[in-house]
Short mmCIF file of C-alpha atoms and ligand atoms in Angstrom, two decimals:
data_model
loop_
_atom_site.label_atom_id
_atom_site.label_comp_id
_atom_site.label_asym_id
_atom_site.label_seq_id
_atom_site.Cartn_x
_atom_site.Cartn_y
_atom_site.Cartn_z
CA MET A 256 29.19 64.47 30.95
CA LYS A 257 32.19 66.50 32.10
CA LYS A 258 35.17 64.50 33.28
CA LYS A 259 35.38 64.25 37.06
CA LEU A 260 38.26 66.09 38.65
CA VAL A 261 38.92 66.50 42.37
CA PHE A 262 40.55 69.60 43.89
CA SER A 263 41.12 70.47 47.51
CA GLY A 264 43.35 72.73 49.59
CA VAL A 265 44.78 72.79 53.09
CA GLN A 266 46.29 75.86 54.72
CA PRO A 267 49.89 75.57 55.89
CA THR A 268 49.30 77.02 59.33
CA GLY A 269 51.04 74.20 61.20
CA ASN A 270 49.80 71.34 63.32
CA LEU A 271 47.31 69.35 61.28
CA HIS A 272 44.83 67.64 63.61
CA LEU A 273 42.19 64.94 63.76
CA GLY A 274 39.59 67.31 62.27
CA ASN A 275 41.73 67.85 59.19
CA TYR A 276 42.36 64.11 59.03
CA LEU A 277 38.74 62.92 59.26
CA GLY A 278 37.21 65.94 57.50
CA ALA A 279 39.65 66.05 54.61
CA LEU A 280 42.89 64.04 54.35
CA LYS A 281 41.38 60.58 54.78
CA ASN A 282 38.96 61.28 51.94
CA PHE A 283 41.73 62.71 49.77
CA VAL A 284 43.40 59.31 49.92
CA ILE A 285 40.20 57.38 49.14
CA LEU A 286 39.40 59.63 46.16
CA GLN A 287 42.92 59.29 44.78
CA LYS A 288 42.10 55.66 44.01
CA GLU A 289 39.08 56.53 41.88
CA MET A 290 39.63 59.88 40.20
CA LYS A 291 42.20 62.36 39.01
CA CYS A 292 43.02 64.53 42.03
CA ILE A 293 44.82 67.82 42.66
CA TYR A 294 45.81 68.66 46.24
CA CYS A 295 47.16 72.08 47.03
CA VAL A 296 48.95 73.62 50.00
CA VAL A 297 47.20 76.98 50.00
CA ASP A 298 49.95 79.33 51.19
CA LEU A 299 48.27 82.43 49.73
CA HIS A 300 45.25 81.71 51.89
CA ALA A 301 47.45 81.34 54.98
CA ILE A 302 48.90 84.86 54.65
CA THR A 303 45.45 86.46 54.91
CA ILE A 304 46.41 86.31 58.61
CA PHE A 305 50.04 87.33 59.29
CA GLN A 306 52.51 84.41 59.23
CA LYS A 307 56.18 84.69 60.16
CA PRO A 308 58.05 83.96 56.88
CA GLU A 309 60.26 81.23 58.39
CA ASP A 310 57.23 79.54 59.95
CA LEU A 311 55.35 79.67 56.67
CA ASN A 312 58.22 77.97 54.88
CA ASN A 313 58.37 75.14 57.41
CA ASN A 314 54.62 74.77 57.56
CA VAL A 315 54.32 74.36 53.79
CA LEU A 316 56.79 71.47 53.92
CA GLU A 317 55.10 69.99 56.97
CA THR A 318 51.73 70.05 55.19
CA VAL A 319 53.25 68.24 52.20
CA ALA A 320 54.77 65.71 54.61
CA SER A 321 51.33 65.24 56.18
CA PHE A 322 49.79 64.65 52.74
CA LEU A 323 52.36 61.96 51.97
CA ALA A 324 52.22 60.41 55.44
CA THR A 325 48.46 59.87 55.21
CA GLY A 326 48.92 58.07 51.90
CA LEU A 327 48.77 60.60 49.08
CA ASP A 328 50.95 59.44 46.23
CA PRO A 329 52.59 62.10 44.04
CA LYS A 330 52.58 59.62 41.16
CA LYS A 331 48.79 59.46 41.28
CA SER A 332 47.79 62.92 42.55
CA ILE A 333 49.13 66.37 41.74
CA ILE A 334 50.58 67.85 44.95
CA PHE A 335 51.84 71.45 44.87
CA ASN A 336 51.74 74.81 46.62
CA GLN A 337 49.38 77.55 45.49
CA SER A 338 51.78 80.50 45.22
CA SER A 339 54.00 78.69 42.73
CA VAL A 340 51.19 78.62 40.13
CA SER A 341 50.50 82.29 39.44
CA GLY A 342 47.20 81.52 37.72
CA HIS A 343 45.51 81.26 41.14
CA ALA A 344 46.17 84.92 41.88
CA GLU A 345 45.26 86.00 38.37
CA LEU A 346 41.93 84.18 38.29
CA ALA A 347 41.20 85.39 41.82
CA TRP A 348 41.42 88.97 40.50
CA ILE A 349 38.99 88.21 37.69
CA PHE A 350 36.65 86.63 40.25
CA ASN A 351 36.97 89.69 42.50
CA CYS A 352 35.22 91.46 39.65
CA VAL A 353 32.54 88.76 39.20
CA SER A 354 31.75 88.09 42.87
CA ARG A 355 29.45 90.55 44.71
CA ILE A 356 30.10 92.40 47.97
CA GLY A 357 26.71 91.21 49.23
CA TRP A 358 27.78 87.60 48.74
CA LEU A 359 31.00 88.05 50.69
CA ASN A 360 29.17 89.87 53.47
CA ARG A 361 27.31 86.66 54.23
CA MET A 362 30.44 84.53 54.81
CA THR A 363 30.42 83.30 58.39
CA GLN A 364 34.10 82.26 58.42
CA PHE A 365 35.13 85.89 57.81
CA LYS A 366 32.93 87.00 60.70
CA ASP A 367 34.50 84.36 62.98
CA LYS A 368 38.08 85.02 61.96
CA ALA A 369 37.89 88.82 61.84
CA GLY A 370 36.39 88.91 65.34
CA SER A 371 34.92 92.07 66.78
CA ASP A 372 37.24 94.56 65.05
CA LYS A 373 36.53 93.96 61.36
CA GLU A 374 38.18 97.24 60.33
CA LYS A 375 41.53 95.73 61.25
CA ALA A 376 41.15 92.47 59.29
CA SER A 377 43.17 92.24 56.07
CA VAL A 378 41.37 92.83 52.79
CA GLY A 379 42.71 89.40 51.80
CA LEU A 380 40.77 87.73 54.61
CA TYR A 381 37.58 89.34 53.31
CA ILE A 382 38.03 88.26 49.68
CA TYR A 383 39.51 84.86 50.64
CA PRO A 384 36.45 82.93 49.29
CA ASN A 385 37.02 84.43 45.81
CA LEU A 386 40.57 83.02 45.83
CA MET A 387 39.18 79.67 46.94
CA ALA A 388 36.76 79.70 43.99
CA ALA A 389 39.71 80.49 41.72
CA ASP A 390 41.72 77.55 43.13
CA ILE A 391 38.96 75.14 42.19
CA LEU A 392 37.83 76.62 38.88
CA LEU A 393 41.33 77.25 37.53
CA TYR A 394 41.37 73.48 36.98
CA LYS A 395 37.63 73.24 36.22
CA ALA A 396 37.42 70.82 39.14
CA THR A 397 34.05 69.11 39.61
CA HIS A 398 34.38 67.66 43.14
CA VAL A 399 35.82 69.22 46.29
CA PRO A 400 36.40 67.11 49.43
CA VAL A 401 36.16 69.38 52.50
CA GLY A 402 34.85 69.47 56.06
CA ALA A 403 31.41 70.97 56.73
CA ASP A 404 32.94 74.34 57.70
CA GLN A 405 33.75 74.96 54.02
CA LYS A 406 30.24 74.33 52.66
CA GLN A 407 29.34 78.01 52.43
CA HIS A 408 32.56 78.80 50.54
CA LEU A 409 31.74 76.04 48.06
CA GLU A 410 28.29 77.53 47.50
CA LEU A 411 29.95 80.85 46.74
CA ALA A 412 32.29 79.14 44.26
CA ARG A 413 29.22 77.73 42.49
CA ASP A 414 27.60 81.18 42.41
CA ILE A 415 30.76 82.67 40.92
CA ALA A 416 30.99 79.91 38.29
CA GLN A 417 27.33 80.41 37.37
CA LYS A 418 27.61 84.20 37.15
CA PHE A 419 30.77 83.99 35.03
CA ASN A 420 29.04 81.54 32.66
CA ASN A 421 26.04 83.91 32.41
CA ASP A 422 27.98 87.18 32.17
CA PHE A 423 30.26 85.91 29.42
CA ASN A 424 27.62 83.91 27.61
CA CYS A 425 29.34 80.58 27.91
CA SER A 426 27.00 78.19 29.69
CA ASN A 427 28.82 75.11 31.00
CA PHE A 428 32.23 76.80 30.65
CA PHE A 429 32.92 76.44 34.37
CA PRO A 430 31.45 73.35 36.06
CA LEU A 431 29.48 73.96 39.27
CA PRO A 432 31.80 72.21 41.75
CA GLU A 433 30.21 69.82 44.22
CA PRO A 434 31.33 69.56 47.84
CA LEU A 435 32.17 66.06 49.11
CA ILE A 436 31.52 66.32 52.84
CA PRO A 437 31.97 63.25 55.07
CA LYS A 438 28.57 62.01 56.24
CA ASN A 439 29.30 61.05 59.83
CA VAL A 440 32.01 63.34 61.12
CA SER A 441 31.75 66.36 58.86
CA ARG A 442 32.81 68.50 61.83
CA VAL A 443 35.12 67.11 64.50
CA MET A 444 34.54 69.15 67.65
CA SER A 445 36.95 70.46 70.28
CA LEU A 446 37.69 67.98 73.10
CA ARG A 447 37.12 70.80 75.61
CA ASP A 448 33.96 72.36 74.18
CA GLY A 449 31.66 70.26 72.00
CA THR A 450 30.03 73.34 70.47
CA LYS A 451 33.26 74.55 68.83
CA LYS A 452 35.05 72.82 65.97
CA MET A 453 38.48 71.30 66.60
CA SER A 454 40.94 73.86 65.23
CA LYS A 455 44.60 74.77 64.97
CA SER A 456 43.91 78.17 66.42
CA GLU A 457 42.25 77.16 69.71
CA GLU A 458 44.63 78.05 72.50
CA SER A 459 44.55 74.84 74.53
CA ASP A 460 46.40 71.91 72.97
CA TYR A 461 44.09 69.68 75.02
CA SER A 462 41.28 70.67 72.67
CA ARG A 463 42.71 68.66 69.76
CA ILE A 464 44.56 65.52 68.73
CA ASN A 465 47.46 66.57 66.51
CA LEU A 466 48.73 64.19 63.85
CA LYS A 467 52.18 64.48 65.46
CA ASP A 468 50.97 63.64 68.99
CA LYS A 469 52.71 60.76 70.73
CA GLU A 470 50.89 57.84 72.40
CA ASP A 471 51.05 59.51 75.82
CA ASP A 472 49.72 62.81 74.49
CA ILE A 473 46.75 61.06 72.90
CA ALA A 474 46.03 59.04 76.07
CA ASN A 475 46.21 62.17 78.25
CA LYS A 476 44.07 64.29 76.00
CA ILE A 477 41.35 61.64 75.73
CA LYS A 478 41.48 61.07 79.48
CA LYS A 479 40.98 64.80 80.13
CA ALA A 480 38.40 65.25 77.34
CA LYS A 481 34.96 66.39 78.51
CA SER A 482 32.34 63.63 78.32
CA ASP A 483 29.32 63.09 80.57
CA SER A 484 28.69 61.98 84.14
CA GLU A 485 25.78 59.73 83.15
CA ALA A 486 26.30 56.32 81.54
CA ILE A 487 26.44 55.92 77.75
CA PRO A 488 22.83 55.93 76.44
CA ASP A 489 21.34 53.41 74.01
CA ASN A 490 20.06 55.94 71.47
CA ILE A 491 21.39 58.92 69.52
CA LYS A 492 18.55 61.24 70.57
CA ALA A 493 19.69 61.08 74.19
CA LEU A 494 23.00 62.61 73.07
CA GLU A 495 21.45 65.74 71.59
CA ALA A 496 22.25 67.98 74.53
CA LYS A 497 25.63 66.32 75.19
CA PRO A 498 27.89 67.52 72.36
CA GLU A 499 31.18 66.42 73.98
CA ALA A 500 29.96 62.86 74.56
CA LEU A 501 28.51 62.69 71.05
CA ASN A 502 31.80 63.94 69.59
CA LEU A 503 33.84 61.21 71.31
CA LEU A 504 31.39 58.54 70.21
CA ASN A 505 31.38 59.88 66.65
CA ILE A 506 35.17 59.86 66.46
CA TYR A 507 35.25 56.31 67.79
CA SER A 508 32.60 55.19 65.32
CA GLU A 509 34.43 56.75 62.38
CA ILE A 510 37.90 55.46 63.21
CA SER A 511 36.78 51.96 64.13
CA ASN A 512 34.44 51.85 61.11
CA VAL A 513 31.40 50.79 63.15
CA SER A 514 28.12 52.71 62.87
CA LEU A 515 27.16 54.96 65.79
CA GLU A 516 24.02 52.87 66.39
CA LYS A 517 26.10 49.75 66.74
CA VAL A 518 28.61 51.45 69.05
CA LEU A 519 25.70 52.57 71.29
CA ASN A 520 24.28 49.06 71.20
CA GLU A 521 27.55 47.66 72.45
CA MET A 522 28.37 50.34 74.99
CA SER A 523 25.05 51.49 76.46
CA GLY A 524 25.02 51.46 80.25
CA LYS A 525 28.82 51.67 80.50
CA GLU A 526 30.79 54.63 81.87
CA TYR A 527 32.58 56.97 79.45
CA SER A 528 35.91 55.72 80.82
CA PHE A 529 35.17 52.47 78.94
CA LEU A 530 34.76 54.36 75.65
CA LYS A 531 37.86 56.46 76.39
CA THR A 532 40.11 53.41 76.78
CA LYS A 533 38.88 51.97 73.48
CA LEU A 534 39.05 55.35 71.75
CA THR A 535 42.65 55.87 72.88
CA ASP A 536 43.59 52.46 71.42
CA VAL A 537 42.06 53.06 68.00
CA LEU A 538 43.45 56.61 67.83
CA VAL A 539 46.96 55.51 68.79
CA ASN A 540 46.77 52.79 66.15
CA GLU A 541 45.62 55.10 63.41
CA ILE A 542 47.32 58.41 64.21
CA THR A 543 50.76 57.68 65.71
CA PRO A 544 52.10 55.91 62.59
CA VAL A 545 51.08 58.98 60.56
CA GLY A 546 52.87 61.28 63.03
CA LYS A 547 56.04 59.18 62.93
CA GLU A 548 55.99 59.22 59.13
CA ILE A 549 55.56 63.03 59.08
CA LYS A 550 58.62 63.42 61.30
CA LYS A 551 60.63 61.03 59.13
CA LEU A 552 59.65 62.80 55.91
CA LEU A 553 60.62 66.16 57.41
CA GLU A 554 64.19 64.93 57.77
CA ASP A 555 64.56 65.07 53.98
CA LYS A 556 63.32 68.51 52.98
CA SER A 557 64.87 68.31 49.52
CA HIS A 558 62.61 65.35 48.73
CA LEU A 559 59.55 67.36 49.78
CA MET A 560 60.75 70.30 47.64
CA LYS A 561 61.07 67.94 44.68
CA VAL A 562 57.52 66.67 45.17
CA LEU A 563 56.27 70.28 45.12
CA LYS A 564 58.32 71.17 42.05
CA LYS A 565 57.01 68.25 40.02
CA GLY A 566 53.44 68.90 41.14
CA THR A 567 53.79 72.57 40.25
CA GLU A 568 54.91 71.71 36.72
CA LYS A 569 51.89 69.48 36.18
CA ALA A 570 49.44 71.95 37.74
CA ASN A 571 50.83 74.83 35.68
CA ILE A 572 50.17 73.05 32.39
CA ILE A 573 46.45 72.65 33.18
CA ALA A 574 46.21 76.12 34.70
CA GLU A 575 47.81 77.90 31.73
CA GLU A 576 45.65 76.10 29.20
CA ASN A 577 42.47 77.01 31.10
CA LEU A 578 43.62 80.58 31.76
CA LYS A 579 44.14 81.15 28.05
CA ASN A 580 40.47 80.36 27.46
CA ILE A 581 39.33 82.35 30.50
CA ARG A 582 41.24 85.46 29.34
CA GLU A 583 39.65 85.07 25.92
CA LYS A 584 36.13 84.85 27.37
CA VAL A 585 36.70 88.01 29.43
CA GLY A 586 38.12 89.88 26.42
CA LEU A 587 41.64 90.34 27.77
CA ILE A 588 44.29 90.46 25.04
P1 AMP B 683 42.27 74.18 57.09
O1 AMP B 683 43.25 73.65 58.04
O2 AMP B 683 41.35 75.21 57.68
O3 AMP B 683 42.88 74.59 55.79
O4 AMP B 683 41.30 72.96 56.74
C1 AMP B 683 41.68 71.91 55.88
C2 AMP B 683 40.54 70.95 55.69
O5 AMP B 683 40.21 70.33 56.94
C3 AMP B 683 39.25 71.60 55.19
O6 AMP B 683 38.63 70.73 54.26
C4 AMP B 683 38.41 71.74 56.42
O7 AMP B 683 37.03 71.71 56.14
C5 AMP B 683 38.82 70.49 57.21
N1 AMP B 683 38.65 70.69 58.65
C6 AMP B 683 39.29 71.60 59.45
N2 AMP B 683 38.87 71.50 60.73
C7 AMP B 683 37.93 70.51 60.75
C8 AMP B 683 37.12 69.92 61.78
N3 AMP B 683 37.21 70.31 63.05
N4 AMP B 683 36.27 68.92 61.44
C9 AMP B 683 36.20 68.48 60.15
N5 AMP B 683 36.92 69.00 59.14
C10 AMP B 683 37.78 69.99 59.42
N1 LIG B 684 39.36 77.46 52.75
C1 LIG B 684 39.83 76.12 53.01
C2 LIG B 684 40.02 75.95 54.54
O1 LIG B 684 40.23 76.87 55.26
C3 LIG B 684 41.15 75.83 52.31
C4 LIG B 684 41.01 75.98 50.83
C5 LIG B 684 41.54 76.96 50.06
C6 LIG B 684 40.32 75.08 49.96
N2 LIG B 684 41.25 76.76 48.74
C7 LIG B 684 40.52 75.61 48.64
C8 LIG B 684 39.60 73.91 50.15
C9 LIG B 684 39.95 75.00 47.53
C10 LIG B 684 39.03 73.31 49.02
C11 LIG B 684 39.21 73.84 47.72
O2 LIG B 684 39.98 74.84 55.00
#
C-alpha cells in the first residue's frame, strides 16, 4: 500500500466564493486532520488567462489568507505557491511530451474558457491540464479534493500517470490519483441561473456568495436569488426541473448538516421565503467569520509571505527528490 498523500490547488484569481468553500476548502480542512496534505496556490495556472501583475500578487496573498481563515494550519499542511517550486514547470514539460493532443481536445473546461475564438486562447490554457497533472504527481499525491468541475482533469492526470508508467517501464512509479469530490454539493450553482456553476468570472456579483461578503450582502443576495413560485415540495424528484430551488436547498442542507430528505420533510408546503430566512442565518454564521478573518490576515502581509516561504521550502524538498527519480526514468542526465 502506497502512503496516502493529499494535494490540491486553488487559482489566485480573487474573490473565493461559496462554491470554492463547499467544493474544496471545507474538505481541505477535514482532510488535514487525517492525512498529510499539500495545498498550493496555483499562480502558473492563473496566468493562462492574462492577470495584471499587481492583482496577481495581491490575489496570491488573499488566497493564502482564505486558506488560513477557513482553518488550514501551516504546521499541519504544506501551504505554498506553485511558481516558487520550479519542479511544477519542469514536470509539466515532460508531461507535455507524454500527454496526447487527442486527450486535451476532449477537455470541456478549455472549450468553456476559450469561448468561440479558440485561435486566440493562450497555448497555456490549452495545456493547462498537463500542468495540473504535474502539480499532483510531482509529489506522488494519491488523493485530490476538488469540486465536480475538475473530475475530467483528474481523469487526464490518471491517464498521464499510467502512460508514463507504461512508456518508461516502471509500473506503480506514479500512483493513479483519486478525486475526492463532495457527495452532496459537488457543484454549487449560480444564484441567478441554476444551470451554471457559481464562479468568480460570472459578471453579476448577485450570482455568488463571496467569502468576504458582509451580513447585508449575504441577506440581499439570498433574497434576490431565483427560487420557485410554487411551495417547497416533499420529494427530491419534484425538484428536477427547478435547478435554482434545488441549489438553495442543497446549500442549506450542506451548511446546516441536515440531509436534503430531512430538510424537505421539515419544509414541504412552505414558501421559499421561509427557506431563504433560514439559509441567510446559517450562511451568515458560517461565512462572515471567515470573511472577517481573511481581512484581518491581509493586514499582515509579511506573515502570509512567511507562511508561503516555509511551505515552499518543505514542498521543494519532496519535489526535488521525486524529480531526481523522474529525470532518471526519462533518461535525462
Ligand atoms: P478554482 O477557483 O477554479 O481554482 O477552483 C478551486 C476549487 O474550487 C476547485 O477544487 C474547484 O473544483 C472548486 N470549485 C470552484 N467552483 C465551484 C463550484 N461552483 N462548486 C463546487 N466546487 C467549485
Ligand atoms: N484546475 C483547478 C481549478 O481550476 C486548480 C488546480 C490546479 C488543481 N492544479 C491542481 C486542483 C491540482 C487540484 C490539484 O480549480
